[in-house]
CSV table of N, CA and C in Angstrom, one decimal:
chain,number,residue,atom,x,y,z
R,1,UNK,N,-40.7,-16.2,0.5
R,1,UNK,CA,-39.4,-16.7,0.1
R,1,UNK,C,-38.7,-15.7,-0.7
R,2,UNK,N,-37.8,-15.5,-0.6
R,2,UNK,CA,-36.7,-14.4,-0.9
R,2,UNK,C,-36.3,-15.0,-2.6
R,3,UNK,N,-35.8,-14.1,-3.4
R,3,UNK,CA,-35.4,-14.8,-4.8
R,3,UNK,C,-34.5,-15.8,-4.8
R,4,UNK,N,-33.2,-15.6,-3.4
R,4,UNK,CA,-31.9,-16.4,-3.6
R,4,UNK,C,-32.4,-17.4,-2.8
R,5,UNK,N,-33.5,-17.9,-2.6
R,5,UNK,CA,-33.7,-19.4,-1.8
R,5,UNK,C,-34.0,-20.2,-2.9
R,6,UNK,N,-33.5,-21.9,-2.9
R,6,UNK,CA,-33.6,-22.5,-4.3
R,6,UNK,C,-35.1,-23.5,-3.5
R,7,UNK,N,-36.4,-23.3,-4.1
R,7,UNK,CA,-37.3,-24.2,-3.5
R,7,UNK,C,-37.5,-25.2,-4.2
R,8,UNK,N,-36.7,-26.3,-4.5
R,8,UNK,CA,-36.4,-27.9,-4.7
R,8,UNK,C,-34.4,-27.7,-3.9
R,9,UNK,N,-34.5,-27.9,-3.2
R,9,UNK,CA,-33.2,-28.4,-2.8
R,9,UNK,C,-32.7,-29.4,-3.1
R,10,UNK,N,-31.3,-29.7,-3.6
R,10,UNK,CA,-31.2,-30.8,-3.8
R,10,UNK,C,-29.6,-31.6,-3.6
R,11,UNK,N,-29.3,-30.8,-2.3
R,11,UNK,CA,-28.5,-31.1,-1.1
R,11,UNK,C,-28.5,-32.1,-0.3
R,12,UNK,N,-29.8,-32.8,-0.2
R,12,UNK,CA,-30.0,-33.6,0.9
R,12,UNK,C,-29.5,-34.3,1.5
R,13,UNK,N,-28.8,-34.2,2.9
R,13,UNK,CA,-28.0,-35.3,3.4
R,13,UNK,C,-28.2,-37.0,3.1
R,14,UNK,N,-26.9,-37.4,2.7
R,14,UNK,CA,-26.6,-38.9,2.1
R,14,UNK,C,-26.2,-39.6,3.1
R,15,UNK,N,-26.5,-40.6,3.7
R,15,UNK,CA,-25.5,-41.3,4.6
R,15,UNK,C,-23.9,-41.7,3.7
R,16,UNK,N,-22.9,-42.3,4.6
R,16,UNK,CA,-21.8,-42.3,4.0
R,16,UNK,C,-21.6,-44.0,3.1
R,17,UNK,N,-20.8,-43.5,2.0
R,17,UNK,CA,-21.1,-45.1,1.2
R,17,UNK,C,-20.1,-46.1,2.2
R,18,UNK,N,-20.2,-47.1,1.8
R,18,UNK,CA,-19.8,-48.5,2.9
R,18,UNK,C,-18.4,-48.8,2.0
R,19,UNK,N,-16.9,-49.3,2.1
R,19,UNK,CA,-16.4,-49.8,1.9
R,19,UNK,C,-16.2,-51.3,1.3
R,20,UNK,N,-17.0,-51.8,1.9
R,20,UNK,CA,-17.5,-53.0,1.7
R,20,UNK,C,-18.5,-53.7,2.5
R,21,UNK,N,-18.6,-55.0,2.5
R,21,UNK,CA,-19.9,-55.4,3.3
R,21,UNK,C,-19.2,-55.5,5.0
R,22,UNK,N,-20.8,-55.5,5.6
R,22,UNK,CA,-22.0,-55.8,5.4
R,22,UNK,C,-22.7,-54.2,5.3
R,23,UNK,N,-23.4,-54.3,4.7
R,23,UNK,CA,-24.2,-53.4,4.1
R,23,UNK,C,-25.9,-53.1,4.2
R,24,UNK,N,-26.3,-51.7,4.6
R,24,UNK,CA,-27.7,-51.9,5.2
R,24,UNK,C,-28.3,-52.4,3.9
R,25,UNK,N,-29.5,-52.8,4.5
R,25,UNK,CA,-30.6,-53.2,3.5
R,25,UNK,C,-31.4,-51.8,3.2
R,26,UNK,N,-32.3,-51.7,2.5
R,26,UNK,CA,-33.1,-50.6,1.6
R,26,UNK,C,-33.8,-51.1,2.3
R,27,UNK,N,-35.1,-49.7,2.9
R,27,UNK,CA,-36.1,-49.3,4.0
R,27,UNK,C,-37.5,-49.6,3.1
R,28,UNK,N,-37.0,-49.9,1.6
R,28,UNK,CA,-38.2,-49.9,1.0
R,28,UNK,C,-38.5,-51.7,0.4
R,29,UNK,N,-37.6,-51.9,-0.4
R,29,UNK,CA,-37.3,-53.3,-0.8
R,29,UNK,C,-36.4,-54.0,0.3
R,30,UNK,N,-35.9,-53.8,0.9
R,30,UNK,CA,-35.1,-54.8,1.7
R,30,UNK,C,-33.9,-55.2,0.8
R,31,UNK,N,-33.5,-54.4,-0.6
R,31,UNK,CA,-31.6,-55.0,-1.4
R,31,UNK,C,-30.6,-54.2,-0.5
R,32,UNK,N,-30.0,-54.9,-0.7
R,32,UNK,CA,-28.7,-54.5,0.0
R,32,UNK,C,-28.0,-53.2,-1.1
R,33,UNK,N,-27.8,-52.3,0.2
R,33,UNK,CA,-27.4,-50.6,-0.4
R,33,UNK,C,-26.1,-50.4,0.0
R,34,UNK,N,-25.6,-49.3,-0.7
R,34,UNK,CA,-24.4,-49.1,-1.1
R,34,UNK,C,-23.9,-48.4,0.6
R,35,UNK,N,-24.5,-48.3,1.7
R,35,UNK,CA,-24.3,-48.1,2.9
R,35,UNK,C,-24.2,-48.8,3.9
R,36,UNK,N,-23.4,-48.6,5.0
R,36,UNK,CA,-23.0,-49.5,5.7
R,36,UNK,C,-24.1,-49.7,6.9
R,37,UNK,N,-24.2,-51.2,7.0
R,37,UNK,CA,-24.9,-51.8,8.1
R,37,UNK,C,-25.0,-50.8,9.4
R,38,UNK,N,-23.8,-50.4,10.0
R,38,UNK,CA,-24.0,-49.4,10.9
R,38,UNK,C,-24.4,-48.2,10.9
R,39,UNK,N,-24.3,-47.6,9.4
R,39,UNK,CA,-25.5,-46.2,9.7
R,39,UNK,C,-27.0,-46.2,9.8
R,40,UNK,N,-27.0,-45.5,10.9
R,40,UNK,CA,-28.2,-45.2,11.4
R,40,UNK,C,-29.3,-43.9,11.0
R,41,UNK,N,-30.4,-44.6,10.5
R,41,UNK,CA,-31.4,-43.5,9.3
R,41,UNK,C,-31.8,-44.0,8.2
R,42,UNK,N,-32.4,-43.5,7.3
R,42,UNK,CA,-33.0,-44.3,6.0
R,42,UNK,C,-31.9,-44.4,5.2
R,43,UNK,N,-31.6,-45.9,4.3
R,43,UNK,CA,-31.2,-45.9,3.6
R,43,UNK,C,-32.1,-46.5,2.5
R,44,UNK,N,-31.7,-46.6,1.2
R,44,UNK,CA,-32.4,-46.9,0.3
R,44,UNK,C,-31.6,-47.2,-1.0
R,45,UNK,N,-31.4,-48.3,-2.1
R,45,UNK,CA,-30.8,-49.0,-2.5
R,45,UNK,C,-30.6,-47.8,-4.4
R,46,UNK,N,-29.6,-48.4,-4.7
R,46,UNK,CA,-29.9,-47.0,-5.4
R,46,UNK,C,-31.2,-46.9,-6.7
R,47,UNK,N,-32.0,-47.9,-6.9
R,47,UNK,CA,-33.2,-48.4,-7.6
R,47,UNK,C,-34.0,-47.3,-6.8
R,48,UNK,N,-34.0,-47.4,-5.7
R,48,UNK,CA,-35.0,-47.2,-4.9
R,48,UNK,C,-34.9,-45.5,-4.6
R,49,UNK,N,-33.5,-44.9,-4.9
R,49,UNK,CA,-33.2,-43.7,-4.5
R,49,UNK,C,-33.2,-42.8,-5.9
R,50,UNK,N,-33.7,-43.6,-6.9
R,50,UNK,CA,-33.6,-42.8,-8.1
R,50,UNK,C,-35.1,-43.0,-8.3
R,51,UNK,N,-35.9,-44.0,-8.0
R,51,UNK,CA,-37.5,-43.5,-8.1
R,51,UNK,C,-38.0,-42.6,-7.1
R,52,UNK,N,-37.0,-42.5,-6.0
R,52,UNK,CA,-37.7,-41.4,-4.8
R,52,UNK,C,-37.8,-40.1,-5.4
R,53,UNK,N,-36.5,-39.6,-6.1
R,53,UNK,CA,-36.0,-38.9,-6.7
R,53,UNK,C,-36.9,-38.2,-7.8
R,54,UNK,N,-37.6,-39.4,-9.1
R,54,UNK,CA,-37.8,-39.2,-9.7
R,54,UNK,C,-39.8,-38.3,-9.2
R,55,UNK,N,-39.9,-39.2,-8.2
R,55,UNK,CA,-41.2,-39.1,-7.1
R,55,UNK,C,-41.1,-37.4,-6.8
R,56,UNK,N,-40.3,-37.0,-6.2
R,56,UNK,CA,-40.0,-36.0,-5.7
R,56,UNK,C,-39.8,-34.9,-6.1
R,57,UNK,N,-39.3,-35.1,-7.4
R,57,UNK,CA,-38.3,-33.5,-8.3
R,57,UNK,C,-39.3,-32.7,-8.5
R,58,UNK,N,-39.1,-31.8,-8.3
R,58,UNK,CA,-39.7,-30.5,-8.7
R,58,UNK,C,-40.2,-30.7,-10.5
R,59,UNK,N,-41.8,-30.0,-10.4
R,59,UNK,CA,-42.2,-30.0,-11.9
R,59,UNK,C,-42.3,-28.5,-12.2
R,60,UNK,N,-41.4,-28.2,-13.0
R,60,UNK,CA,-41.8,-26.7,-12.9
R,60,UNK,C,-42.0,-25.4,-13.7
């Protein structure tokens, strides 16, 4: 890995937020997330996208 590569990225594609309802449910709890029913992919409620987060981050 080169110096200029950042190894915790933290870019990660977001699906797009929803205007209003209906709105998907979270892949983990099943609450209703700030994303719309019709995007297709994981979503995750924002409870649930800030312990993934906190699961994930780089210790370093």
């Amino acid at each position: 890995m080169s110096s200029d590569e950042d190894p915790c990225p933290t870019d990660a594609p977001r699906p797009p937020r929803a205007g209003g309802p209906p709105y998907a449910e979270c892949v983990l709890c099943r609450e209703p997330t700030e994303y719309p029913e019709s995007y297709k992919g994981v979503t995750l409620c924002p409870r649930c996208e800030w312990q993934e987060a906190q699961r994930t981050a780089c210790s370093g």
